[in-house]
Short mmCIF file of C-alpha atoms in Angstrom, two decimals:
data_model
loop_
_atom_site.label_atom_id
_atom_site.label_comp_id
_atom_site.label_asym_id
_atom_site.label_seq_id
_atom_site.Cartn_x
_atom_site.Cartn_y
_atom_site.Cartn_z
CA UNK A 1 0.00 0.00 0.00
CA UNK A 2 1.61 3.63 -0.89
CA UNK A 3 1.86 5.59 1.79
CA UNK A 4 0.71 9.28 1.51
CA UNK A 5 3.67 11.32 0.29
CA UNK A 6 3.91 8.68 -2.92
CA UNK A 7 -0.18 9.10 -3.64
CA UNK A 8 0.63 13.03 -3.34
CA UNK A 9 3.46 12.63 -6.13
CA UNK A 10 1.55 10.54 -8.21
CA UNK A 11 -1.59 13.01 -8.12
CA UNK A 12 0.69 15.43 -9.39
CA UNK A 13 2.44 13.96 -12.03
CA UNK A 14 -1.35 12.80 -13.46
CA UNK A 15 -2.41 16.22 -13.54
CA UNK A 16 0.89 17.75 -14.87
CA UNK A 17 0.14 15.07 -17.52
CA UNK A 18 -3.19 16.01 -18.30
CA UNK A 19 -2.59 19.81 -18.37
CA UNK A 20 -0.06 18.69 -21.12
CA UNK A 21 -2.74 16.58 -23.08
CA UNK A 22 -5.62 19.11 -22.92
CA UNK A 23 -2.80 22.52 -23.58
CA UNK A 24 -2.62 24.35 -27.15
CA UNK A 25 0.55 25.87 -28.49
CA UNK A 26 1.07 28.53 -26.20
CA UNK A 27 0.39 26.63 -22.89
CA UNK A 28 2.57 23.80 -24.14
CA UNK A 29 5.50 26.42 -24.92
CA UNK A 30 5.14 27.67 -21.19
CA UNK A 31 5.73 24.27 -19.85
CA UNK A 32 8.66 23.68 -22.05
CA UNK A 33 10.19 26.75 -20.91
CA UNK A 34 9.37 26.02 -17.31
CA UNK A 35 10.92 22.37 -18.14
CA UNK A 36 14.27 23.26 -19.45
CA UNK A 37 14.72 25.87 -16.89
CA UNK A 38 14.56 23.84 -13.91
CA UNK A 39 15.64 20.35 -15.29
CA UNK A 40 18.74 21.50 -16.99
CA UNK A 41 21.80 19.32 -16.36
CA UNK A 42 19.85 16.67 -14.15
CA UNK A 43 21.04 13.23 -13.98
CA UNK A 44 18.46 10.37 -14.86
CA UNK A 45 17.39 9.40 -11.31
CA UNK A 46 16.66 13.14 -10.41
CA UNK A 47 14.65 13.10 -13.79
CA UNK A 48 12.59 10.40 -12.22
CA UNK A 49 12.49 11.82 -8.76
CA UNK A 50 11.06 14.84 -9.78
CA UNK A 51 8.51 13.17 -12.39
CA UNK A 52 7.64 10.67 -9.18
CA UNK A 53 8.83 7.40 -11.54
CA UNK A 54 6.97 8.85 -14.38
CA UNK A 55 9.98 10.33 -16.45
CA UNK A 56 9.26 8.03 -19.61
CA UNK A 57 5.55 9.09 -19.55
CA UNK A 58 6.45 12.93 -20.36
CA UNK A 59 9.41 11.61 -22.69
CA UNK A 60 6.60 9.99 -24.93
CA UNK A 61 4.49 13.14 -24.81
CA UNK A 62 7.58 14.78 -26.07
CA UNK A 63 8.47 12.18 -28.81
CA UNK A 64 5.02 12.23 -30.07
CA UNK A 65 4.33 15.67 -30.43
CA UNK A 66 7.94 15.94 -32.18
CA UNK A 67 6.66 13.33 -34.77
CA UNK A 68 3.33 14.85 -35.26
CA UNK A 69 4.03 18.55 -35.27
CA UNK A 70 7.92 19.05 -36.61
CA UNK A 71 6.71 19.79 -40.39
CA UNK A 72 4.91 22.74 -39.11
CA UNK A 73 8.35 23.54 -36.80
CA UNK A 74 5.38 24.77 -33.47
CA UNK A 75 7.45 24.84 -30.95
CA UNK A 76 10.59 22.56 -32.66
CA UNK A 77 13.21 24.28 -30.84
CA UNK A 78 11.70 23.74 -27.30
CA UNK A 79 10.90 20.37 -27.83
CA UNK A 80 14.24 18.98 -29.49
CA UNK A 81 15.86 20.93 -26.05
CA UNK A 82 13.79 19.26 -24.12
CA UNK A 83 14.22 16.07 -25.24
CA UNK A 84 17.85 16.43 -25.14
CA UNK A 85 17.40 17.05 -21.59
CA UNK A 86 16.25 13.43 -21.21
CA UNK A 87 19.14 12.06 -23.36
CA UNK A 88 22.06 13.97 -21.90
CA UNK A 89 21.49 12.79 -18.61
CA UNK A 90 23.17 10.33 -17.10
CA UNK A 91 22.43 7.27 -16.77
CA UNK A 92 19.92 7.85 -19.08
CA UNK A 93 20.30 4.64 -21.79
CA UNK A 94 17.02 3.82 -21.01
CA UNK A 95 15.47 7.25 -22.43
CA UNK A 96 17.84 6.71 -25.46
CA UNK A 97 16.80 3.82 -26.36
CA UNK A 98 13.06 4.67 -26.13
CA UNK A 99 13.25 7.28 -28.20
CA UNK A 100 14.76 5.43 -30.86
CA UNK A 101 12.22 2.78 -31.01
CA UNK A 102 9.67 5.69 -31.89
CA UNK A 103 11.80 6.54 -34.80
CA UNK A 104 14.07 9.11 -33.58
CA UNK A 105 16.69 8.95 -35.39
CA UNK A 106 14.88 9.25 -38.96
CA UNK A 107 13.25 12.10 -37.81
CA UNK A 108 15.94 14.07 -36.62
CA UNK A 109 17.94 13.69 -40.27
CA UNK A 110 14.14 14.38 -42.25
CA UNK A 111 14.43 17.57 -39.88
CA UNK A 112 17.55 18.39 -41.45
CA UNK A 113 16.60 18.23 -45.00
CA UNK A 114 13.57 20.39 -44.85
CA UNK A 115 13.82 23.91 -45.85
CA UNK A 116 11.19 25.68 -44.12
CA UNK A 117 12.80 24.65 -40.38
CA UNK A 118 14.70 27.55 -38.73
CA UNK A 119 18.19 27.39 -38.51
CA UNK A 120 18.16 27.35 -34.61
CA UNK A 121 15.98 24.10 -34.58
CA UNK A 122 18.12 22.09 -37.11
CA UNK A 123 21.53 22.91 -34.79
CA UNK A 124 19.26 21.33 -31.85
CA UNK A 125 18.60 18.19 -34.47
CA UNK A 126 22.70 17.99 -34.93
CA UNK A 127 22.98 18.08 -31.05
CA UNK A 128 20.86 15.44 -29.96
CA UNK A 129 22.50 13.08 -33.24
CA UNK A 130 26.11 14.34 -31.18
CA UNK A 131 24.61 12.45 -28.08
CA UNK A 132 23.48 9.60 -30.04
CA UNK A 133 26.63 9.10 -31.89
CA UNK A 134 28.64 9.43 -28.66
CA UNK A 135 27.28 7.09 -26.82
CA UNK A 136 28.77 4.08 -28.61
CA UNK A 137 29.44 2.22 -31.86
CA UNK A 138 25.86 0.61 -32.23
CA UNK A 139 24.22 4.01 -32.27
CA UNK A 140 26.53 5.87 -34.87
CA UNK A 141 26.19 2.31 -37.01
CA UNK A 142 22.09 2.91 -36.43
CA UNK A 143 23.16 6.87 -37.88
CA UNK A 144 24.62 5.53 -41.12
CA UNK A 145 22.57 2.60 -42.34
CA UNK A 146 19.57 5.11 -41.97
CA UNK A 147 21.53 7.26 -44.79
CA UNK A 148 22.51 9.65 -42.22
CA UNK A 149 25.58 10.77 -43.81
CA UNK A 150 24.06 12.11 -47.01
CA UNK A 151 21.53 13.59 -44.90
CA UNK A 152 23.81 15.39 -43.06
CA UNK A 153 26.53 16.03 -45.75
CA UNK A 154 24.11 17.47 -47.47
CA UNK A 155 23.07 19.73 -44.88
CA UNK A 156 26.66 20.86 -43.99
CA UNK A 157 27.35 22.30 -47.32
CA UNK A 158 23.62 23.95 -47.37
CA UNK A 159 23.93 25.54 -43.71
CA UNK A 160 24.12 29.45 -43.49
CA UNK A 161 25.14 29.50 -39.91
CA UNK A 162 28.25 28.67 -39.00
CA UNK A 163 28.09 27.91 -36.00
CA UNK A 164 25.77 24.85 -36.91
CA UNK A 165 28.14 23.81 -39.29
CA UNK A 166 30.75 23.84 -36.91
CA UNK A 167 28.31 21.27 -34.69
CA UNK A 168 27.87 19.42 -37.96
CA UNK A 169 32.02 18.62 -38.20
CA UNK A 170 32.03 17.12 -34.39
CA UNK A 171 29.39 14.88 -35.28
CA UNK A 172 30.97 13.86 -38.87
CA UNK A 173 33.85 13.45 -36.86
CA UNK A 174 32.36 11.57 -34.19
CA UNK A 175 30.86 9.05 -36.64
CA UNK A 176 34.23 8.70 -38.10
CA UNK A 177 35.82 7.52 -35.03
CA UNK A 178 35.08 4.28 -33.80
CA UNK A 179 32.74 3.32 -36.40
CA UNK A 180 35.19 0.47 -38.63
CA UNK A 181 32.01 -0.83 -40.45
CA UNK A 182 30.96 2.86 -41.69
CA UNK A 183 34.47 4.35 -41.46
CA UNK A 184 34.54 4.47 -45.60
CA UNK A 185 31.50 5.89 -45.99
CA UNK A 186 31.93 8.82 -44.38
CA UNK A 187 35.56 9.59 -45.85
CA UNK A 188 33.29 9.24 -49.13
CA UNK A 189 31.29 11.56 -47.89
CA UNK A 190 33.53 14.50 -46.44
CA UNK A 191 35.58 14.10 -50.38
CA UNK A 192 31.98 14.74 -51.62
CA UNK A 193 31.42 17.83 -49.91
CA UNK A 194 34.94 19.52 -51.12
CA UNK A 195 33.18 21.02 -54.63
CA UNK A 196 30.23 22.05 -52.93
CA UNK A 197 30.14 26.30 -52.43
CA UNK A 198 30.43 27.30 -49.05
CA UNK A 199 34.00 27.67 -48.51
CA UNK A 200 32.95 27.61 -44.17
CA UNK A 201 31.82 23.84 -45.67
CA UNK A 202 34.91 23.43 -47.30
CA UNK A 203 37.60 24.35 -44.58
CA UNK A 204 35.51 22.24 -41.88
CA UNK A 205 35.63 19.03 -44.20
CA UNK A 206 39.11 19.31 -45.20
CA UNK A 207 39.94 19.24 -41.40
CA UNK A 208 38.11 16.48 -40.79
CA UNK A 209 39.28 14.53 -43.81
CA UNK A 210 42.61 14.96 -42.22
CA UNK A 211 41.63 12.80 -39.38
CA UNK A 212 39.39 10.63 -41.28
CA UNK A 213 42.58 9.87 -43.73
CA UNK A 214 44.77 9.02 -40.94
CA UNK A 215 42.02 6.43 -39.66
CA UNK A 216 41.09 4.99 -42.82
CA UNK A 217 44.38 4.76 -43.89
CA UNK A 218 43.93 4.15 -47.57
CA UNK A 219 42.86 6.64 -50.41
CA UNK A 220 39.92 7.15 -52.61
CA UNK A 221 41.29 8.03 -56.15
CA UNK A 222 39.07 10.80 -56.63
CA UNK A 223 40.69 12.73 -53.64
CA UNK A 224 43.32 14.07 -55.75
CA UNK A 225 41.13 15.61 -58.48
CA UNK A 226 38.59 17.49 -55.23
CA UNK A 227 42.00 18.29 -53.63
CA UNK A 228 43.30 20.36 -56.34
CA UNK A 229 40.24 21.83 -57.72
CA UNK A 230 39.62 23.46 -54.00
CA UNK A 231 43.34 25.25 -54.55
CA UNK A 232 41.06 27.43 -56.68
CA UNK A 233 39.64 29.15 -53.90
CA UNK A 234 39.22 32.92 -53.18
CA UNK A 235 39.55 31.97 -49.52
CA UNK A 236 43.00 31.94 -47.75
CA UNK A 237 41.56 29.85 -45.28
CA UNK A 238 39.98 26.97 -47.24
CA UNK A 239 43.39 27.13 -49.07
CA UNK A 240 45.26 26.63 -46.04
CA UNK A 241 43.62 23.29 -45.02
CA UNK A 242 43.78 22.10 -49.00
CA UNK A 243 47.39 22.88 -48.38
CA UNK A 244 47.43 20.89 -45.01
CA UNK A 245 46.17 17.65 -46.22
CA UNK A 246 48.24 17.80 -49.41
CA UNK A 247 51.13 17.53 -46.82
CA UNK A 248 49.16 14.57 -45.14
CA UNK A 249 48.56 12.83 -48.96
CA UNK A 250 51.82 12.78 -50.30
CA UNK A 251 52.88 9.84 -47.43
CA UNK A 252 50.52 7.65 -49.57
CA UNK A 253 49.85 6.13 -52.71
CA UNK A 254 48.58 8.98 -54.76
CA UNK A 255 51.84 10.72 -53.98
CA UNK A 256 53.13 10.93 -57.44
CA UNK A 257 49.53 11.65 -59.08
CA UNK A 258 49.55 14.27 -56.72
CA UNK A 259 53.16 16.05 -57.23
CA UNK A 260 51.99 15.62 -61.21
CA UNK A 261 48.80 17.18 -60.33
CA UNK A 262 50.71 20.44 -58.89
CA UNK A 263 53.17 20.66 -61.22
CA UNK A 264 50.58 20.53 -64.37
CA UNK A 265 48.52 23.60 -62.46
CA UNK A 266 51.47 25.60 -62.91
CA UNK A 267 51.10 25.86 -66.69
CA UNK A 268 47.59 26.56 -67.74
CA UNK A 269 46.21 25.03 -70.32
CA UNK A 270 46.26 27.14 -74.51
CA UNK A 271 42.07 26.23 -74.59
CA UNK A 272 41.74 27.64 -71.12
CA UNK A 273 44.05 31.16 -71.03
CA UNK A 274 42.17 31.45 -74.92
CA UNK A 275 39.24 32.55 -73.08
CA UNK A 276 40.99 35.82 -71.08
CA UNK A 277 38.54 38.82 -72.03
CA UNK A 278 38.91 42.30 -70.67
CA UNK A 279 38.99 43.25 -67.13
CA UNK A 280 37.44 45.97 -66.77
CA UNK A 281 33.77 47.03 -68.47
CA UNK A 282 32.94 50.30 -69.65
CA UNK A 283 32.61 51.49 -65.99
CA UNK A 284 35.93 52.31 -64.90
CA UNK A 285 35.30 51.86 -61.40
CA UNK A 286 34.50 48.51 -61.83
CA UNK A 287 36.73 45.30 -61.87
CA UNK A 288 35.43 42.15 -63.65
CA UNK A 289 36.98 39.23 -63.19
CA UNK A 290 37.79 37.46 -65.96
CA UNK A 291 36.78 33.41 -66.02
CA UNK A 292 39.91 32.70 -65.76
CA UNK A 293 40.84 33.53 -62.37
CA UNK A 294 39.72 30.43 -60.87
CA UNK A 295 42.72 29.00 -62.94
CA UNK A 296 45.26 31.54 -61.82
CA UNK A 297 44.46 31.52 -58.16
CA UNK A 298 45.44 27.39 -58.85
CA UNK A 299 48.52 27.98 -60.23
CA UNK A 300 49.44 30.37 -57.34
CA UNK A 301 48.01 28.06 -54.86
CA UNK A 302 50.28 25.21 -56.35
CA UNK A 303 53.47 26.76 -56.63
CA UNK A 304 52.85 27.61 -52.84
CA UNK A 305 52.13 23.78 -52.28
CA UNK A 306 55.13 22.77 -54.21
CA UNK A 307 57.08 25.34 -51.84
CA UNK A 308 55.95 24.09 -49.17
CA UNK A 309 56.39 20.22 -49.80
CA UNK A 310 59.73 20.97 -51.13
CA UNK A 311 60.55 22.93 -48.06
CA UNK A 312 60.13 19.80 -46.07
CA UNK A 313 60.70 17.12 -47.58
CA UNK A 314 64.33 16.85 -49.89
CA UNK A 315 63.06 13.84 -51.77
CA UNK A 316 60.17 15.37 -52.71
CA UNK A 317 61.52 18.33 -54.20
CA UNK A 318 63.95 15.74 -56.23
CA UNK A 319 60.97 14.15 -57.56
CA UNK A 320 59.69 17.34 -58.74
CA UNK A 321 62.95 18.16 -60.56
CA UNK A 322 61.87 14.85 -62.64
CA UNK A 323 58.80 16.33 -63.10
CA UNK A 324 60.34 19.60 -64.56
CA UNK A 325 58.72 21.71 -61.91
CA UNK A 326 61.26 24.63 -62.82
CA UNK A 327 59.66 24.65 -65.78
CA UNK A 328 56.58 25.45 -64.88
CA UNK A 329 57.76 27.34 -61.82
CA UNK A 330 59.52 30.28 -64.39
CA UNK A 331 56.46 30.01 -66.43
CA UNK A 332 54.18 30.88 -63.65
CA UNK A 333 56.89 33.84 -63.10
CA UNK A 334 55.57 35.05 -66.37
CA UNK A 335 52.34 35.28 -65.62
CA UNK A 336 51.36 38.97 -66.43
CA UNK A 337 47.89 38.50 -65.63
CA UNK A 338 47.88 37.58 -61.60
CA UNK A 339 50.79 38.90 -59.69
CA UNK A 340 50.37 36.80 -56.85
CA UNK A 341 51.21 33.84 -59.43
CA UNK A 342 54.39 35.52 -59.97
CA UNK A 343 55.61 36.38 -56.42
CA UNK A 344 54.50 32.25 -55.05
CA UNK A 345 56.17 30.92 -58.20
CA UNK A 346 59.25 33.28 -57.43
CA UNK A 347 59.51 32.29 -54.17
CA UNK A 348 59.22 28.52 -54.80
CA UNK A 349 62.11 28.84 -57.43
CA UNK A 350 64.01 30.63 -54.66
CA UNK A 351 63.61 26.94 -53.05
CA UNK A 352 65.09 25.36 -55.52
CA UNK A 353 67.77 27.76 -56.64
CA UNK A 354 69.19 27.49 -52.93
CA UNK A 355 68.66 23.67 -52.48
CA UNK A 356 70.38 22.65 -56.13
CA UNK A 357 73.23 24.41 -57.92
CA UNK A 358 72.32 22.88 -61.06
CA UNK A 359 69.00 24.62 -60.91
CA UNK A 360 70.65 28.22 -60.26
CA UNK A 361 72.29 27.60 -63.57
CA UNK A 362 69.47 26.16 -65.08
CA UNK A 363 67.34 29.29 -64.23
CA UNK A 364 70.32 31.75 -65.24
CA UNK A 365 70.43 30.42 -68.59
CA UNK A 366 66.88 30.25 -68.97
CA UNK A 367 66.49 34.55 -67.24
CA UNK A 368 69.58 35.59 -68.47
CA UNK A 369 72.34 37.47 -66.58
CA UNK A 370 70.60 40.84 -65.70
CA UNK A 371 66.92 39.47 -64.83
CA UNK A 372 68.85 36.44 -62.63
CA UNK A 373 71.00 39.00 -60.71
CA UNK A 374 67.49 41.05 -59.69
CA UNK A 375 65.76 37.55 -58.81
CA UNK A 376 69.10 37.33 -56.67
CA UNK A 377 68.64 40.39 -55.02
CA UNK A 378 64.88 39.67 -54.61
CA UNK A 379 65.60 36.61 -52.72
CA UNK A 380 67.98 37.74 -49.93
CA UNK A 381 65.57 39.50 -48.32
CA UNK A 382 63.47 36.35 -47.95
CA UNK A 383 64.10 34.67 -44.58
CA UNK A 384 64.03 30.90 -45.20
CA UNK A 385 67.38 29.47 -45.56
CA UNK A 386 68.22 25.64 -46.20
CA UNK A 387 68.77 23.36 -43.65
CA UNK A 388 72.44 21.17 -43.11
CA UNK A 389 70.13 18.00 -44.63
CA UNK A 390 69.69 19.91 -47.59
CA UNK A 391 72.66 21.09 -48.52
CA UNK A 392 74.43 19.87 -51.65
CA UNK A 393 77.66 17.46 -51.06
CA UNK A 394 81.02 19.51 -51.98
CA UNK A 395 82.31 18.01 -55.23
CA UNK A 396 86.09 16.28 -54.77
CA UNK A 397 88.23 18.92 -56.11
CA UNK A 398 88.27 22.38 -54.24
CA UNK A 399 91.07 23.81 -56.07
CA UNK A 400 88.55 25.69 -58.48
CA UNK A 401 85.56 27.57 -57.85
CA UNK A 402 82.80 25.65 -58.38
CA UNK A 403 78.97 26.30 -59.19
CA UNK A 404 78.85 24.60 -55.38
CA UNK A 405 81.20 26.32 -53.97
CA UNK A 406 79.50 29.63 -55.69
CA UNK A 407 76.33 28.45 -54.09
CA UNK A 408 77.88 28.53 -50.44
CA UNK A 409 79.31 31.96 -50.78
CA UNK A 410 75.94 33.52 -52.02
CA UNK A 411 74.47 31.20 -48.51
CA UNK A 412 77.54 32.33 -46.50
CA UNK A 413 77.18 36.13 -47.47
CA UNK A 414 73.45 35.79 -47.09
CA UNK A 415 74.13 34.48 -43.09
CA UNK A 416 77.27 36.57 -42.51
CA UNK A 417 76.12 40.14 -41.61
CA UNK A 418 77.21 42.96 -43.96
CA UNK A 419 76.84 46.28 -41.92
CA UNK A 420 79.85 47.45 -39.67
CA UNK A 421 76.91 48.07 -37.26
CA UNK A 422 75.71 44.83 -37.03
CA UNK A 423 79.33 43.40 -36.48
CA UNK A 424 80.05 45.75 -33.91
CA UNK A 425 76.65 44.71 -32.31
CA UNK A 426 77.81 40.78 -32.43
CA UNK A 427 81.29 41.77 -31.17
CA UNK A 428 80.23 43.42 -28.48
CA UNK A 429 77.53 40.78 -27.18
CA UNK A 430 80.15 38.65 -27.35
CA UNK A 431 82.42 40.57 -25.12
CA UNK A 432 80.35 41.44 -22.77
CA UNK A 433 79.07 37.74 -22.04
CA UNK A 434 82.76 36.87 -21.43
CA UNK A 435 82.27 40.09 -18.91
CA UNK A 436 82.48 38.86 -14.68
CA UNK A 437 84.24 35.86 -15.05
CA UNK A 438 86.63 35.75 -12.49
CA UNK A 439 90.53 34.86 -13.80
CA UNK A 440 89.39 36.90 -17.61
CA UNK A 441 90.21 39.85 -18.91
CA UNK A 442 87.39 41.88 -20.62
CA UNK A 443 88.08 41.63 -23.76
CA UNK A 444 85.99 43.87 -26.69
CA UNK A 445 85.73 44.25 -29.80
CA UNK A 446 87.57 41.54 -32.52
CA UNK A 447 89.82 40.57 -29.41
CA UNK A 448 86.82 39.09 -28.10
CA UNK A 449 86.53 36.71 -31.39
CA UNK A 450 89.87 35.92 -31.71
CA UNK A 451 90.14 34.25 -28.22
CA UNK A 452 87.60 32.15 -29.20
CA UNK A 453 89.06 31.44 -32.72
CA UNK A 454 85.88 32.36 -34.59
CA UNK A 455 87.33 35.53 -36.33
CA UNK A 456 89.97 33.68 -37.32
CA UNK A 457 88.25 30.48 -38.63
CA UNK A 458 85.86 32.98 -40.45
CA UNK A 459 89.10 34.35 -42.17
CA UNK A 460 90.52 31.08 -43.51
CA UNK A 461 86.51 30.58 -44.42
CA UNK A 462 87.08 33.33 -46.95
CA UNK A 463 89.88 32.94 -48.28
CA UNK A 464 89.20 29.86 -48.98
CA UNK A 465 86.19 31.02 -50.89
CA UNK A 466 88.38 33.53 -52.93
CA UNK A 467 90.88 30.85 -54.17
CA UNK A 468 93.37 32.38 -51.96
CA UNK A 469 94.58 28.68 -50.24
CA UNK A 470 97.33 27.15 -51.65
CA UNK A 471 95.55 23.47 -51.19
#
């Protein structure tokens, strides 16, 4: 027999029930607000202490009104909140799985695809598939054989906020972790999205086909074509994470489809730069763009990849020499059309020149003296300087200068400062760290360097490098 409290409880959950059944849209809202406000963050058995054992009862209320009423979105928002409030909690697997025996699941992705829902309501869809999907490798399986990657690819690269796209990428990423059965699908799914035209769409599914690549571990041919095409992008950003995963790609099989890929941007095709037409309309104060931009901003965007992956990788920039990347490197130099073309490809050459001396004389036949003596001067201002691992092996005979030994002066006199300011500077750092030392004189000046042999091994250096040495 219940004792009084518990026939108190359950009189009141029966008539909060009923108040619910017999309310119209504006009474039901009220509840929902009062609902959220005081049940937010409550674990399941607080759920069920406040609804006297009767938690589920009000969860079905909520499920079925969501089935019934989310075409017309009345009250979406407030209801899909609500009903997260049931499946956040812990403890709370029972309340998950009752709600996806109703369905749940298929009508939280037909919630995504329709276009008359607000914005606000289809973020509180993506949330409750985040708790879904996190809560273990059954549920995000349930998520994809119910097509819910379209579904939500789809809505990724159709979302104006983004902020909801940005809840979107956790739970693409969440399905691609710890999902082996589904793993592919979803890699298909993020390379889909790379053509589609919000670039906030773009950048989010490059980063997580990043970590999706790395699980998979294999690749889909038609990465590299998506890949390359996105390096046509008006937006640094989206370029950025192209650039990224390019760097992740090249440790796999469609390396060298890839490295031919970049190096083929770099020269635009004779039926594609055919189609230039003026820039600017009869309004002067108006700048058209002509269709071939998309095809410049490539070439730009791939002679900053092939910078980049030559940068950090020596055999990779070998394998472009193969693939006569200087080539197309001086002919994106010539580019008249898109300066940013010519100052990426410059620098990129810069890479090369430095790393190989057979490329500096390559590219000083191919300028000539006086245009390769200003790309000289260009490039010493630039502040990346090759590494020990990539400098070239001297050659067996130093009795001659030789286009290597050439190629360490120009690095030497590019390291070595040239001002009598900046010497005295070093000199007198030097000194005065040798200052306080008890037993040592203070020393200043070139003194300083010549106790510790530097000024003189920088001397011999020299000479050396003037064919003054008698070896």
């Amino acid at each position: 027999m219940t004792s009084i409290k518990e026939q108190a409880a359950i009189s009141r959950l029966l008539s909060f029930l009923q108040e619910w059944d017999n309310a119209g849209k504006v009474t039901r809202s009220h509840i929902l607000d009062k609902f959220i406000e005081t049940n937010q963050g409550k674990t399941a058995p607080e759920l069920e202490q406040e609804f006297s054992q009767g938690a589920s009862l009000f969860l079905v209320r909520l499920t079925t009104s969501l089935r019934i009423t989310y075409v017309t979105d009345s009250c979406l928002e407030k209801l899909l909140r609500s009903i997260g409030i049931f499946l956040s909690a812990v403890s709370s697997n029972r309340y998950l799985i009752e709600f996806l025996e109703v369905g749940g699941v298929l009508t939280l992705l037909e919630i995504l695809g329709l276009e008359k829902i607000k914005e606000e309501a289809k973020k509180e869809s993506v949330k409750l598939l985040q708790v879904i999907a996190n809560s273990g490798r059954m549920y995000k399986e349930l998520i994809c054989e119910s097509y819910g990657v379209r579904s939500i690819a789809e809505f990724l690269a159709k979302s104006k906020s983004e902020e909801t796209q940005e809840e979107v990428q956790v739970l693409l990423d969440s399905l691609v972790h710890g999902n082996p059965k589904y793993q592919n699908q979803v890699y298909k799914g993020l390379i889909a999205l790379l053509p589609c035209e919000s670039p906030k769409a773009q950048q989010l599914s490059l980063q997580t086909l990043r970590t999706a690549q790395s699980i998979v571990g294999t690749t889909h041919p038609s990465i590299v074509d998506c890949v390359l095409k996105v390096l046509g992008t008006m937006h640094l950003e989206v370029q950025y994470e192209a650039i990224e995963l390019i760097k992740d790609l090249v440790g796999y099989d469609v390396r060298q489809a890839l490295l031919k890929g970049l190096v083929a941007l770099l020269i635009p095709s004779v039926k594609e730069t055919s189609k230039l037409q003026a820039k600017i309309l009869s309004d002067p104060s108006v700048l058209q763009l002509t269709p071939s931009l998309p095809m410049f901003l490539q070439q730009a965007a791939a002679a900053k990849a092939i910078g980049v992956l030559a940068r950090n990788d020596m055999s990779i920039a070998e394998e472009l020499l193969y693939l006569r990347v200087v080539r197309g490197l001086m002919a994106a130099m010539g580019n008249m059309d898109h300066s940013n073309s010519q100052r990426l490809a410059s620098l990129t050459l810069e890479c090369f020149v430095q790393m190989f001396p057979l490329v500096a004389e390559y590219v000083r036949k191919g300028m000539g003296e006086e245009l390769y003596q200003l790309f000289l001067t260009a490039f010493r201002r630039t502040s990346w300087r090759p590494t020990k691992s990539m400098l070239p092996k001297p050659c067996a005979s130093m009795a001659a200068p030789t286009a290597w030994t050439l190629s360490m002066a120009r690095m030497i006199r590019l390291r070595w400062p040239t001002s009598h300011t900046s010497r005295r500077r070093m000199w007198n750092q030097r000194s005065n760290s040798s200052c306080g030392k008890p037993g040592r004189p203070r020393l200043r000046g070139r003194e300083a360097w010549q106790q510790e042999g530097v000024w003189g091994q920088a001397q011999s250096h020299s000479t050396w490098l003037r064919g003054e040495d008698g070896d």
